[in-house]
């Protein structure tokens, strides 16, 4: 059974629209993260949450907003989508959110903005 | 600032060849160094990590030594298999800051 679920697997959106990427983890972890992977930046850290609180935000744009309704959920809302937002978005989790922790990645959501 | 450099974008080998993927880092701290592997259609997964300088990490036949003197963390494997074909990322983390990833090296192993 998959331990980190990301939905949807593929997503096509039009420029200017809004989408929500879903992430749920069943590892019992307390920290969750979002990463972005594209041809321009192979693996880029976006956000980290620990116990549902924002710990680190390396995303310059406020169009990207994480949402945590439960400890094992960390969704990513993206507004006013642009073609440059096209990428694969990975959710990850770790036990405590410490740098020594091992992070486990989900399978990703591939977003294409037309 | 902190950074990780992987200069080899692609490496192509035959089965049983020796693998060497170059990784150097730049930091003013004492980071934990990691290698991740990403198979097609999947998220990255941790391959090995080393928290202390001059130590070696070993996993699934891969090894990497945290060399503080040369600020390197090269990945090696004595004999690669076709199933090792994937993208390999070198990374560093410290003090609970966001991890820094290298650009990745795509390994293709021909049967």
PDB file of N, CA, C and O in Angstrom, chain A residues 4-83:
ATOM      1  N   UNK A   4       2.540   7.398   0.921  1.00  0.00           N
ATOM      2  CA  UNK A   4       2.292   8.810   0.638  1.00  0.00           C
ATOM      3  C   UNK A   4       1.476   8.866  -0.645  1.00  0.00           C
ATOM      4  O   UNK A   4       1.907   8.373  -1.682  1.00  0.00           O
ATOM      5  N   UNK A   5       0.306   9.456  -0.528  1.00  0.00           N
ATOM      6  CA  UNK A   5      -0.609   9.523  -1.663  1.00  0.00           C
ATOM      7  C   UNK A   5      -0.664  10.951  -2.177  1.00  0.00           C
ATOM      8  O   UNK A   5      -0.864  11.881  -1.386  1.00  0.00           O
ATOM      9  N   UNK A   6      -0.497  11.098  -3.473  1.00  0.00           N
ATOM     10  CA  UNK A   6      -0.629  12.408  -4.096  1.00  0.00           C
ATOM     11  C   UNK A   6      -1.695  12.302  -5.190  1.00  0.00           C
ATOM     12  O   UNK A   6      -1.684  11.376  -5.991  1.00  0.00           O
ATOM     13  N   UNK A   7      -2.584  13.290  -5.173  1.00  0.00           N
ATOM     14  CA  UNK A   7      -3.639  13.308  -6.174  1.00  0.00           C
ATOM     15  C   UNK A   7      -3.752  14.705  -6.770  1.00  0.00           C
ATOM     16  O   UNK A   7      -3.586  15.696  -6.046  1.00  0.00           O
ATOM     17  N   UNK A   8      -4.064  14.828  -8.048  1.00  0.00           N
ATOM     18  CA  UNK A   8      -4.076  13.729  -9.011  1.00  0.00           C
ATOM     19  C   UNK A   8      -2.656  13.396  -9.462  1.00  0.00           C
ATOM     20  O   UNK A   8      -1.717  14.083  -9.109  1.00  0.00           O
ATOM     21  N   UNK A   9      -2.541  12.379 -10.264  1.00  0.00           N
ATOM     22  CA  UNK A   9      -1.226  12.019 -10.787  1.00  0.00           C
ATOM     23  C   UNK A   9      -0.824  12.975 -11.911  1.00  0.00           C
ATOM     24  O   UNK A   9       0.333  13.365 -12.025  1.00  0.00           O
ATOM     25  N   UNK A  10      -1.811  13.332 -12.726  1.00  0.00           N
ATOM     26  CA  UNK A  10      -1.585  14.279 -13.818  1.00  0.00           C
ATOM     27  C   UNK A  10      -2.647  15.369 -13.732  1.00  0.00           C
ATOM     28  O   UNK A  10      -3.789  15.100 -13.374  1.00  0.00           O
ATOM     29  N   UNK A  11      -2.268  16.575 -14.112  1.00  0.00           N
ATOM     30  CA  UNK A  11      -3.187  17.704 -14.028  1.00  0.00           C
ATOM     31  C   UNK A  11      -2.873  18.676 -15.153  1.00  0.00           C
ATOM     32  O   UNK A  11      -1.728  19.095 -15.304  1.00  0.00           O
ATOM     33  N   UNK A  12      -3.890  19.017 -15.930  1.00  0.00           N
ATOM     34  CA  UNK A  12      -3.742  20.023 -16.978  1.00  0.00           C
ATOM     35  C   UNK A  12      -4.617  21.207 -16.599  1.00  0.00           C
ATOM     36  O   UNK A  12      -5.782  21.032 -16.253  1.00  0.00           O
ATOM     37  N   UNK A  13      -4.048  22.407 -16.671  1.00  0.00           N
ATOM     38  CA  UNK A  13      -4.770  23.610 -16.274  1.00  0.00           C
ATOM     39  C   UNK A  13      -4.533  24.709 -17.304  1.00  0.00           C
ATOM     40  O   UNK A  13      -3.551  24.680 -18.045  1.00  0.00           O
ATOM     41  N   UNK A  14      -5.431  25.667 -17.318  1.00  0.00           N
ATOM     42  CA  UNK A  14      -5.263  26.810 -18.214  1.00  0.00           C
ATOM     43  C   UNK A  14      -4.647  27.959 -17.445  1.00  0.00           C
ATOM     44  O   UNK A  14      -4.824  28.077 -16.222  1.00  0.00           O
ATOM     45  N   UNK A  15      -3.939  28.795 -18.138  1.00  0.00           N
ATOM     46  CA  UNK A  15      -3.314  29.966 -17.522  1.00  0.00           C
ATOM     47  C   UNK A  15      -4.358  30.809 -16.799  1.00  0.00           C
ATOM     48  O   UNK A  15      -5.440  31.062 -17.337  1.00  0.00           O
ATOM     49  N   UNK A  16      -4.034  31.215 -15.588  1.00  0.00           N
ATOM     50  CA  UNK A  16      -4.935  32.054 -14.805  1.00  0.00           C
ATOM     51  C   UNK A  16      -5.850  31.287 -13.870  1.00  0.00           C
ATOM     52  O   UNK A  16      -6.478  31.874 -12.985  1.00  0.00           O
ATOM     53  N   UNK A  17      -5.930  29.995 -14.023  1.00  0.00           N
ATOM     54  CA  UNK A  17      -6.833  29.207 -13.179  1.00  0.00           C
ATOM     55  C   UNK A  17      -6.159  28.854 -11.857  1.00  0.00           C
ATOM     56  O   UNK A  17      -5.005  29.199 -11.597  1.00  0.00           O
ATOM     57  N   UNK A  18      -6.920  28.137 -11.022  1.00  0.00           N
ATOM     58  CA  UNK A  18      -6.429  27.752  -9.690  1.00  0.00           C
ATOM     59  C   UNK A  18      -6.576  26.245  -9.537  1.00  0.00           C
ATOM     60  O   UNK A  18      -7.580  25.666  -9.957  1.00  0.00           O
ATOM     61  N   UNK A  19      -5.585  25.626  -8.916  1.00  0.00           N
ATOM     62  CA  UNK A  19      -5.656  24.181  -8.697  1.00  0.00           C
ATOM     63  C   UNK A  19      -5.163  23.859  -7.292  1.00  0.00           C
ATOM     64  O   UNK A  19      -4.380  24.609  -6.695  1.00  0.00           O
ATOM     65  N   UNK A  20      -5.625  22.721  -6.785  1.00  0.00           N
ATOM     66  CA  UNK A  20      -5.156  22.232  -5.484  1.00  0.00           C
ATOM     67  C   UNK A  20      -4.567  20.848  -5.679  1.00  0.00           C
ATOM     68  O   UNK A  20      -5.218  19.955  -6.233  1.00  0.00           O
ATOM     69  N   UNK A  21      -3.350  20.689  -5.207  1.00  0.00           N
ATOM     70  CA  UNK A  21      -2.670  19.403  -5.246  1.00  0.00           C
ATOM     71  C   UNK A  21      -2.799  18.778  -3.855  1.00  0.00           C
ATOM     72  O   UNK A  21      -2.522  19.419  -2.850  1.00  0.00           O
ATOM     73  N   UNK A  22      -3.188  17.504  -3.843  1.00  0.00           N
ATOM     74  CA  UNK A  22      -3.494  16.824  -2.592  1.00  0.00           C
ATOM     75  C   UNK A  22      -2.329  15.941  -2.166  1.00  0.00           C
ATOM     76  O   UNK A  22      -1.708  15.271  -2.995  1.00  0.00           O
ATOM     77  N   UNK A  23      -2.053  15.930  -0.868  1.00  0.00           N
ATOM     78  CA  UNK A  23      -1.031  15.025  -0.331  1.00  0.00           C
ATOM     79  C   UNK A  23      -1.476  14.498   1.025  1.00  0.00           C
ATOM     80  O   UNK A  23      -1.846  15.264   1.915  1.00  0.00           O
ATOM     81  N   UNK A  24      -1.400  13.168   1.172  1.00  0.00           N
ATOM     82  CA  UNK A  24      -1.702  12.516   2.443  1.00  0.00           C
ATOM     83  C   UNK A  24      -0.595  11.500   2.722  1.00  0.00           C
ATOM     84  O   UNK A  24      -0.193  10.766   1.821  1.00  0.00           O
ATOM     85  N   UNK A  25      -0.145  11.473   3.959  1.00  0.00           N
ATOM     86  CA  UNK A  25       0.872  10.484   4.317  1.00  0.00           C
ATOM     87  C   UNK A  25       0.380   9.608   5.457  1.00  0.00           C
ATOM     88  O   UNK A  25      -0.268  10.096   6.393  1.00  0.00           O
ATOM     89  N   UNK A  26       0.716   8.324   5.350  1.00  0.00           N
ATOM     90  CA  UNK A  26       0.283   7.335   6.343  1.00  0.00           C
ATOM     91  C   UNK A  26       1.489   6.664   6.974  1.00  0.00           C
ATOM     92  O   UNK A  26       1.521   5.440   7.187  1.00  0.00           O
ATOM     93  N   UNK A  27       2.500   7.468   7.223  1.00  0.00           N
ATOM     94  CA  UNK A  27       3.724   6.998   7.873  1.00  0.00           C
ATOM     95  C   UNK A  27       3.777   7.408   9.334  1.00  0.00           C
ATOM     96  O   UNK A  27       4.754   7.100  10.021  1.00  0.00           O
ATOM     97  N   UNK A  28       2.775   8.157   9.780  1.00  0.00           N
ATOM     98  CA  UNK A  28       2.785   8.638  11.152  1.00  0.00           C
ATOM     99  C   UNK A  28       3.785   9.750  11.389  1.00  0.00           C
ATOM    100  O   UNK A  28       4.190  10.006  12.529  1.00  0.00           O
ATOM    101  N   UNK A  29       4.185  10.415  10.325  1.00  0.00           N
ATOM    102  CA  UNK A  29       5.181  11.476  10.443  1.00  0.00           C
ATOM    103  C   UNK A  29       4.567  12.791  10.915  1.00  0.00           C
ATOM    104  O   UNK A  29       3.374  13.043  10.742  1.00  0.00           O
ATOM    105  N   UNK A  30       5.437  13.631  11.480  1.00  0.00           N
ATOM    106  CA  UNK A  30       4.990  14.916  12.008  1.00  0.00           C
ATOM    107  C   UNK A  30       5.367  16.092  11.114  1.00  0.00           C
ATOM    108  O   UNK A  30       4.916  17.213  11.349  1.00  0.00           O
ATOM    109  N   UNK A  31       6.199  15.862  10.132  1.00  0.00           N
ATOM    110  CA  UNK A  31       6.643  16.935   9.249  1.00  0.00           C
ATOM    111  C   UNK A  31       6.329  16.582   7.801  1.00  0.00           C
ATOM    112  O   UNK A  31       6.434  15.416   7.397  1.00  0.00           O
ATOM    113  N   UNK A  32       5.933  17.575   7.040  1.00  0.00           N
ATOM    114  CA  UNK A  32       5.624  17.373   5.625  1.00  0.00           C
ATOM    115  C   UNK A  32       6.217  18.506   4.809  1.00  0.00           C
ATOM    116  O   UNK A  32       6.440  19.613   5.324  1.00  0.00           O
ATOM    117  N   UNK A  33       6.445  18.226   3.541  1.00  0.00           N
ATOM    118  CA  UNK A  33       7.163  19.158   2.677  1.00  0.00           C
ATOM    119  C   UNK A  33       6.553  19.157   1.275  1.00  0.00           C
ATOM    120  O   UNK A  33       5.922  18.184   0.861  1.00  0.00           O
ATOM    121  N   UNK A  34       6.836  20.219   0.561  1.00  0.00           N
ATOM    122  CA  UNK A  34       6.558  20.261  -0.879  1.00  0.00           C
ATOM    123  C   UNK A  34       7.832  20.632  -1.619  1.00  0.00           C
ATOM    124  O   UNK A  34       8.578  21.514  -1.193  1.00  0.00           O
ATOM    125  N   UNK A  35       8.036  19.928  -2.758  1.00  0.00           N
ATOM    126  CA  UNK A  35       9.146  20.187  -3.655  1.00  0.00           C
ATOM    127  C   UNK A  35       8.603  20.329  -5.067  1.00  0.00           C
ATOM    128  O   UNK A  35       7.536  19.803  -5.399  1.00  0.00           O
ATOM    129  N   UNK A  36       9.396  20.999  -5.896  1.00  0.00           N
ATOM    130  CA  UNK A  36       9.042  21.141  -7.303  1.00  0.00           C
ATOM    131  C   UNK A  36      10.211  20.657  -8.141  1.00  0.00           C
ATOM    132  O   UNK A  36      11.376  20.931  -7.816  1.00  0.00           O
ATOM    133  N   UNK A  37       9.877  19.957  -9.223  1.00  0.00           N
ATOM    134  CA  UNK A  37      10.919  19.461 -10.120  1.00  0.00           C
ATOM    135  C   UNK A  37      10.564  19.829 -11.549  1.00  0.00           C
ATOM    136  O   UNK A  37       9.480  19.503 -12.032  1.00  0.00           O
ATOM    137  N   UNK A  38      11.486  20.527 -12.201  1.00  0.00           N
ATOM    138  CA  UNK A  38      11.273  20.896 -13.600  1.00  0.00           C
ATOM    139  C   UNK A  38      12.602  20.788 -14.327  1.00  0.00           C
ATOM    140  O   UNK A  38      13.640  20.538 -13.728  1.00  0.00           O
ATOM    141  N   UNK A  39      12.558  21.022 -15.613  1.00  0.00           N
ATOM    142  CA  UNK A  39      13.784  20.965 -16.401  1.00  0.00           C
ATOM    143  C   UNK A  39      14.757  22.071 -15.968  1.00  0.00           C
ATOM    144  O   UNK A  39      15.964  21.897 -15.998  1.00  0.00           O
ATOM    145  N   UNK A  40      14.218  23.210 -15.526  1.00  0.00           N
ATOM    146  CA  UNK A  40      15.068  24.347 -15.142  1.00  0.00           C
ATOM    147  C   UNK A  40      15.703  24.139 -13.771  1.00  0.00           C
ATOM    148  O   UNK A  40      16.849  24.510 -13.547  1.00  0.00           O
ATOM    149  N   UNK A  41      14.960  23.570 -12.842  1.00  0.00           N
ATOM    150  CA  UNK A  41      15.461  23.357 -11.471  1.00  0.00           C
ATOM    151  C   UNK A  41      15.106  21.946 -11.063  1.00  0.00           C
ATOM    152  O   UNK A  41      13.981  21.683 -10.649  1.00  0.00           O
ATOM    153  N   UNK A  42      16.052  21.052 -11.158  1.00  0.00           N
ATOM    154  CA  UNK A  42      15.765  19.633 -10.992  1.00  0.00           C
ATOM    155  C   UNK A  42      15.019  19.247  -9.719  1.00  0.00           C
ATOM    156  O   UNK A  42      14.116  18.435  -9.777  1.00  0.00           O
ATOM    157  N   UNK A  43      15.365  19.800  -8.579  1.00  0.00           N
ATOM    158  CA  UNK A  43      14.636  19.479  -7.351  1.00  0.00           C
ATOM    159  C   UNK A  43      14.745  20.683  -6.421  1.00  0.00           C
ATOM    160  O   UNK A  43      15.806  20.973  -5.890  1.00  0.00           O
ATOM    161  N   UNK A  44      13.629  21.336  -6.237  1.00  0.00           N
ATOM    162  CA  UNK A  44      13.623  22.612  -5.526  1.00  0.00           C
ATOM    163  C   UNK A  44      12.694  22.550  -4.324  1.00  0.00           C
ATOM    164  O   UNK A  44      11.502  22.274  -4.454  1.00  0.00           O
ATOM    165  N   UNK A  45      13.236  22.816  -3.156  1.00  0.00           N
ATOM    166  CA  UNK A  45      12.440  22.840  -1.931  1.00  0.00           C
ATOM    167  C   UNK A  45      11.477  24.023  -1.961  1.00  0.00           C
ATOM    168  O   UNK A  45      11.859  25.131  -2.362  1.00  0.00           O
ATOM    169  N   UNK A  46      10.228  23.798  -1.527  1.00  0.00           N
ATOM    170  CA  UNK A  46       9.242  24.886  -1.501  1.00  0.00           C
ATOM    171  C   UNK A  46       8.850  25.230  -0.059  1.00  0.00           C
ATOM    172  O   UNK A  46       8.976  26.372   0.361  1.00  0.00           O
ATOM    173  N   UNK A  47       8.284  24.263   0.669  1.00  0.00           N
ATOM    174  CA  UNK A  47       7.763  24.510   2.015  1.00  0.00           C
ATOM    175  C   UNK A  47       8.084  23.343   2.940  1.00  0.00           C
ATOM    176  O   UNK A  47       8.214  22.219   2.494  1.00  0.00           O
ATOM    177  N   UNK A  48       8.122  23.657   4.231  1.00  0.00           N
ATOM    178  CA  UNK A  48       8.133  22.589   5.218  1.00  0.00           C
ATOM    179  C   UNK A  48       7.146  22.939   6.328  1.00  0.00           C
ATOM    180  O   UNK A  48       7.021  24.114   6.707  1.00  0.00           O
ATOM    181  N   UNK A  49       6.459  21.918   6.814  1.00  0.00           N
ATOM    182  CA  UNK A  49       5.510  22.044   7.909  1.00  0.00           C
ATOM    183  C   UNK A  49       5.891  21.025   8.973  1.00  0.00           C
ATOM    184  O   UNK A  49       6.265  19.901   8.665  1.00  0.00           O
ATOM    185  N   UNK A  50       5.738  21.439  10.226  1.00  0.00           N
ATOM    186  CA  UNK A  50       5.938  20.515  11.325  1.00  0.00           C
ATOM    187  C   UNK A  50       4.784  20.706  12.295  1.00  0.00           C
ATOM    188  O   UNK A  50       4.517  21.844  12.703  1.00  0.00           O
ATOM    189  N   UNK A  51       4.104  19.611  12.639  1.00  0.00           N
ATOM    190  CA  UNK A  51       2.919  19.688  13.496  1.00  0.00           C
ATOM    191  C   UNK A  51       1.940  20.741  12.971  1.00  0.00           C
ATOM    192  O   UNK A  51       1.390  21.533  13.736  1.00  0.00           O
ATOM    193  N   UNK A  52       1.768  20.740  11.667  1.00  0.00           N
ATOM    194  CA  UNK A  52       0.805  21.596  10.974  1.00  0.00           C
ATOM    195  C   UNK A  52       1.164  23.079  11.011  1.00  0.00           C
ATOM    196  O   UNK A  52       0.328  23.929  10.682  1.00  0.00           O
ATOM    197  N   UNK A  53       2.389  23.390  11.394  1.00  0.00           N
ATOM    198  CA  UNK A  53       2.805  24.791  11.387  1.00  0.00           C
ATOM    199  C   UNK A  53       3.894  24.996  10.349  1.00  0.00           C
ATOM    200  O   UNK A  53       4.800  24.162  10.219  1.00  0.00           O
ATOM    201  N   UNK A  54       3.824  26.111   9.646  1.00  0.00           N
ATOM    202  CA  UNK A  54       4.819  26.426   8.631  1.00  0.00           C
ATOM    203  C   UNK A  54       6.172  26.637   9.295  1.00  0.00           C
ATOM    204  O   UNK A  54       6.319  27.439  10.215  1.00  0.00           O
ATOM    205  N   UNK A  55       7.183  25.911   8.816  1.00  0.00           N
ATOM    206  CA  UNK A  55       8.524  26.049   9.361  1.00  0.00           C
ATOM    207  C   UNK A  55       9.442  26.812   8.418  1.00  0.00           C
ATOM    208  O   UNK A  55      10.305  27.556   8.850  1.00  0.00           O
ATOM    209  N   UNK A  56       9.276  26.578   7.135  1.00  0.00           N
ATOM    210  CA  UNK A  56      10.174  27.201   6.169  1.00  0.00           C
ATOM    211  C   UNK A  56       9.430  27.403   4.858  1.00  0.00           C
ATOM    212  O   UNK A  56       8.669  26.537   4.431  1.00  0.00           O
ATOM    213  N   UNK A  57       9.628  28.556   4.258  1.00  0.00           N
ATOM    214  CA  UNK A  57       9.001  28.884   2.979  1.00  0.00           C
ATOM    215  C   UNK A  57      10.087  29.430   2.068  1.00  0.00           C
ATOM    216  O   UNK A  57      10.615  30.515   2.310  1.00  0.00           O
ATOM    217  N   UNK A  58      10.430  28.665   1.031  1.00  0.00           N
ATOM    218  CA  UNK A  58      11.455  29.104   0.099  1.00  0.00           C
ATOM    219  C   UNK A  58      10.842  29.490  -1.248  1.00  0.00           C
ATOM    220  O   UNK A  58      11.558  29.598  -2.243  1.00  0.00           O
ATOM    221  N   UNK A  59       9.526  29.665  -1.244  1.00  0.00           N
ATOM    222  CA  UNK A  59       8.831  30.017  -2.478  1.00  0.00           C
ATOM    223  C   UNK A  59       8.577  31.508  -2.492  1.00  0.00           C
ATOM    224  O   UNK A  59       7.929  32.041  -1.601  1.00  0.00           O
ATOM    225  N   UNK A  60       9.075  32.177  -3.514  1.00  0.00           N
ATOM    226  CA  UNK A  60       8.977  33.634  -3.559  1.00  0.00           C
ATOM    227  C   UNK A  60       7.547  34.115  -3.778  1.00  0.00           C
ATOM    228  O   UNK A  60       7.153  35.163  -3.291  1.00  0.00           O
ATOM    229  N   UNK A  61       6.764  33.310  -4.489  1.00  0.00           N
ATOM    230  CA  UNK A  61       5.437  33.783  -4.881  1.00  0.00           C
ATOM    231  C   UNK A  61       4.365  33.364  -3.882  1.00  0.00           C
ATOM    232  O   UNK A  61       4.302  32.208  -3.456  1.00  0.00           O
ATOM    233  N   UNK A  62       3.471  34.328  -3.559  1.00  0.00           N
ATOM    234  CA  UNK A  62       2.343  34.039  -2.662  1.00  0.00           C
ATOM    235  C   UNK A  62       1.241  33.270  -3.388  1.00  0.00           C
ATOM    236  O   UNK A  62       0.229  32.915  -2.787  1.00  0.00           O
ATOM    237  N   UNK A  63       1.421  33.001  -4.671  1.00  0.00           N
ATOM    238  CA  UNK A  63       0.421  32.218  -5.406  1.00  0.00           C
ATOM    239  C   UNK A  63       0.432  30.756  -4.943  1.00  0.00           C
ATOM    240  O   UNK A  63      -0.496  30.004  -5.223  1.00  0.00           O
ATOM    241  N   UNK A  64       1.490  30.386  -4.257  1.00  0.00           N
ATOM    242  CA  UNK A  64       1.605  29.014  -3.754  1.00  0.00           C
ATOM    243  C   UNK A  64       1.291  29.038  -2.263  1.00  0.00           C
ATOM    244  O   UNK A  64       2.004  29.673  -1.480  1.00  0.00           O
ATOM    245  N   UNK A  65       0.225  28.337  -1.865  1.00  0.00           N
ATOM    246  CA  UNK A  65      -0.199  28.333  -0.467  1.00  0.00           C
ATOM    247  C   UNK A  65      -0.433  26.909   0.009  1.00  0.00           C
ATOM    248  O   UNK A  65      -1.338  26.226  -0.462  1.00  0.00           O
ATOM    249  N   UNK A  66       0.364  26.432   0.952  1.00  0.00           N
ATOM    250  CA  UNK A  66       0.106  25.109   1.528  1.00  0.00           C
ATOM    251  C   UNK A  66      -1.090  25.198   2.482  1.00  0.00           C
ATOM    252  O   UNK A  66      -1.344  26.250   3.068  1.00  0.00           O
ATOM    253  N   UNK A  67      -1.805  24.072   2.585  1.00  0.00           N
ATOM    254  CA  UNK A  67      -2.969  24.014   3.462  1.00  0.00           C
ATOM    255  C   UNK A  67      -2.919  22.688   4.216  1.00  0.00           C
ATOM    256  O   UNK A  67      -2.897  21.631   3.594  1.00  0.00           O
ATOM    257  N   UNK A  68      -2.968  22.771   5.545  1.00  0.00           N
ATOM    258  CA  UNK A  68      -2.885  21.561   6.354  1.00  0.00           C
ATOM    259  C   UNK A  68      -4.122  21.443   7.232  1.00  0.00           C
ATOM    260  O   UNK A  68      -4.224  22.106   8.253  1.00  0.00           O
ATOM    261  N   UNK A  69      -5.061  20.589   6.811  1.00  0.00           N
ATOM    262  CA  UNK A  69      -6.293  20.408   7.579  1.00  0.00           C
ATOM    263  C   UNK A  69      -6.126  19.350   8.677  1.00  0.00           C
ATOM    264  O   UNK A  69      -6.856  19.340   9.665  1.00  0.00           O
ATOM    265  N   UNK A  70      -5.192  18.435   8.457  1.00  0.00           N
ATOM    266  CA  UNK A  70      -4.890  17.394   9.446  1.00  0.00           C
ATOM    267  C   UNK A  70      -3.384  17.203   9.482  1.00  0.00           C
ATOM    268  O   UNK A  70      -2.685  17.598   8.546  1.00  0.00           O
ATOM    269  N   UNK A  71      -2.895  16.555  10.508  1.00  0.00           N
ATOM    270  CA  UNK A  71      -1.456  16.397  10.637  1.00  0.00           C
ATOM    271  C   UNK A  71      -0.863  15.617   9.479  1.00  0.00           C
ATOM    272  O   UNK A  71       0.284  15.849   9.099  1.00  0.00           O
ATOM    273  N   UNK A  72      -1.634  14.695   8.900  1.00  0.00           N
ATOM    274  CA  UNK A  72      -1.075  13.887   7.831  1.00  0.00           C
ATOM    275  C   UNK A  72      -1.478  14.387   6.436  1.00  0.00           C
ATOM    276  O   UNK A  72      -1.336  13.674   5.456  1.00  0.00           O
ATOM    277  N   UNK A  73      -1.999  15.604   6.373  1.00  0.00           N
ATOM    278  CA  UNK A  73      -2.379  16.198   5.103  1.00  0.00           C
ATOM    279  C   UNK A  73      -1.605  17.501   4.895  1.00  0.00           C
ATOM    280  O   UNK A  73      -1.509  18.329   5.823  1.00  0.00           O
ATOM    281  N   UNK A  74      -1.100  17.677   3.686  1.00  0.00           N
ATOM    282  CA  UNK A  74      -0.539  18.973   3.326  1.00  0.00           C
ATOM    283  C   UNK A  74      -0.822  19.191   1.853  1.00  0.00           C
ATOM    284  O   UNK A  74      -0.110  18.680   0.992  1.00  0.00           O
ATOM    285  N   UNK A  75      -1.878  19.929   1.576  1.00  0.00           N
ATOM    286  CA  UNK A  75      -2.248  20.224   0.202  1.00  0.00           C
ATOM    287  C   UNK A  75      -1.519  21.479  -0.268  1.00  0.00           C
ATOM    288  O   UNK A  75      -1.035  22.285   0.546  1.00  0.00           O
ATOM    289  N   UNK A  76      -1.455  21.667  -1.565  1.00  0.00           N
ATOM    290  CA  UNK A  76      -0.816  22.844  -2.134  1.00  0.00           C
ATOM    291  C   UNK A  76      -1.775  23.531  -3.093  1.00  0.00           C
ATOM    292  O   UNK A  76      -2.171  22.951  -4.110  1.00  0.00           O
ATOM    293  N   UNK A  77      -2.175  24.744  -2.730  1.00  0.00           N
ATOM    294  CA  UNK A  77      -3.061  25.523  -3.589  1.00  0.00           C
ATOM    295  C   UNK A  77      -2.207  26.452  -4.438  1.00  0.00           C
ATOM    296  O   UNK A  77      -1.328  27.159  -3.921  1.00  0.00           O
ATOM    297  N   UNK A  78      -2.466  26.437  -5.736  1.00  0.00           N
ATOM    298  CA  UNK A  78      -1.737  27.317  -6.645  1.00  0.00           C
ATOM    299  C   UNK A  78      -2.757  28.178  -7.378  1.00  0.00           C
ATOM    300  O   UNK A  78      -3.661  27.647  -8.046  1.00  0.00           O
ATOM    301  N   UNK A  79      -2.631  29.480  -7.251  1.00  0.00           N
ATOM    302  CA  UNK A  79      -3.575  30.392  -7.893  1.00  0.00           C
ATOM    303  C   UNK A  79      -2.908  31.097  -9.073  1.00  0.00           C
ATOM    304  O   UNK A  79      -1.678  31.110  -9.198  1.00  0.00           O
ATOM    305  N   UNK A  80      -3.750  31.680  -9.916  1.00  0.00           N
ATOM    306  CA  UNK A  80      -3.264  32.448 -11.075  1.00  0.00           C
ATOM    307  C   UNK A  80      -2.154  31.698 -11.809  1.00  0.00           C
ATOM    308  O   UNK A  80      -1.047  32.216 -12.003  1.00  0.00           O
ATOM    309  N   UNK A  81      -2.444  30.475 -12.191  1.00  0.00           N
ATOM    310  CA  UNK A  81      -1.431  29.606 -12.785  1.00  0.00           C
ATOM    311  C   UNK A  81      -0.791  30.205 -14.030  1.00  0.00           C
ATOM    312  O   UNK A  81      -1.449  30.877 -14.838  1.00  0.00           O
ATOM    313  N   UNK A  82       0.515  29.947 -14.161  1.00  0.00           N
ATOM    314  CA  UNK A  82       1.287  30.395 -15.319  1.00  0.00           C
ATOM    315  C   UNK A  82       1.935  29.187 -15.986  1.00  0.00           C
ATOM    316  O   UNK A  82       2.218  28.192 -15.313  1.00  0.00           O
ATOM    317  N   UNK A  83       2.246  29.294 -17.267  1.00  0.00           N
ATOM    318  CA  UNK A  83       2.936  28.175 -17.932  1.00  0.00           C
ATOM    319  C   UNK A  83       4.241  27.780 -17.231  1.00  0.00           C
ATOM    320  O   UNK A  83       4.597  26.602 -17.216  1.00  0.00           O
TER     321      UNK A  83
END
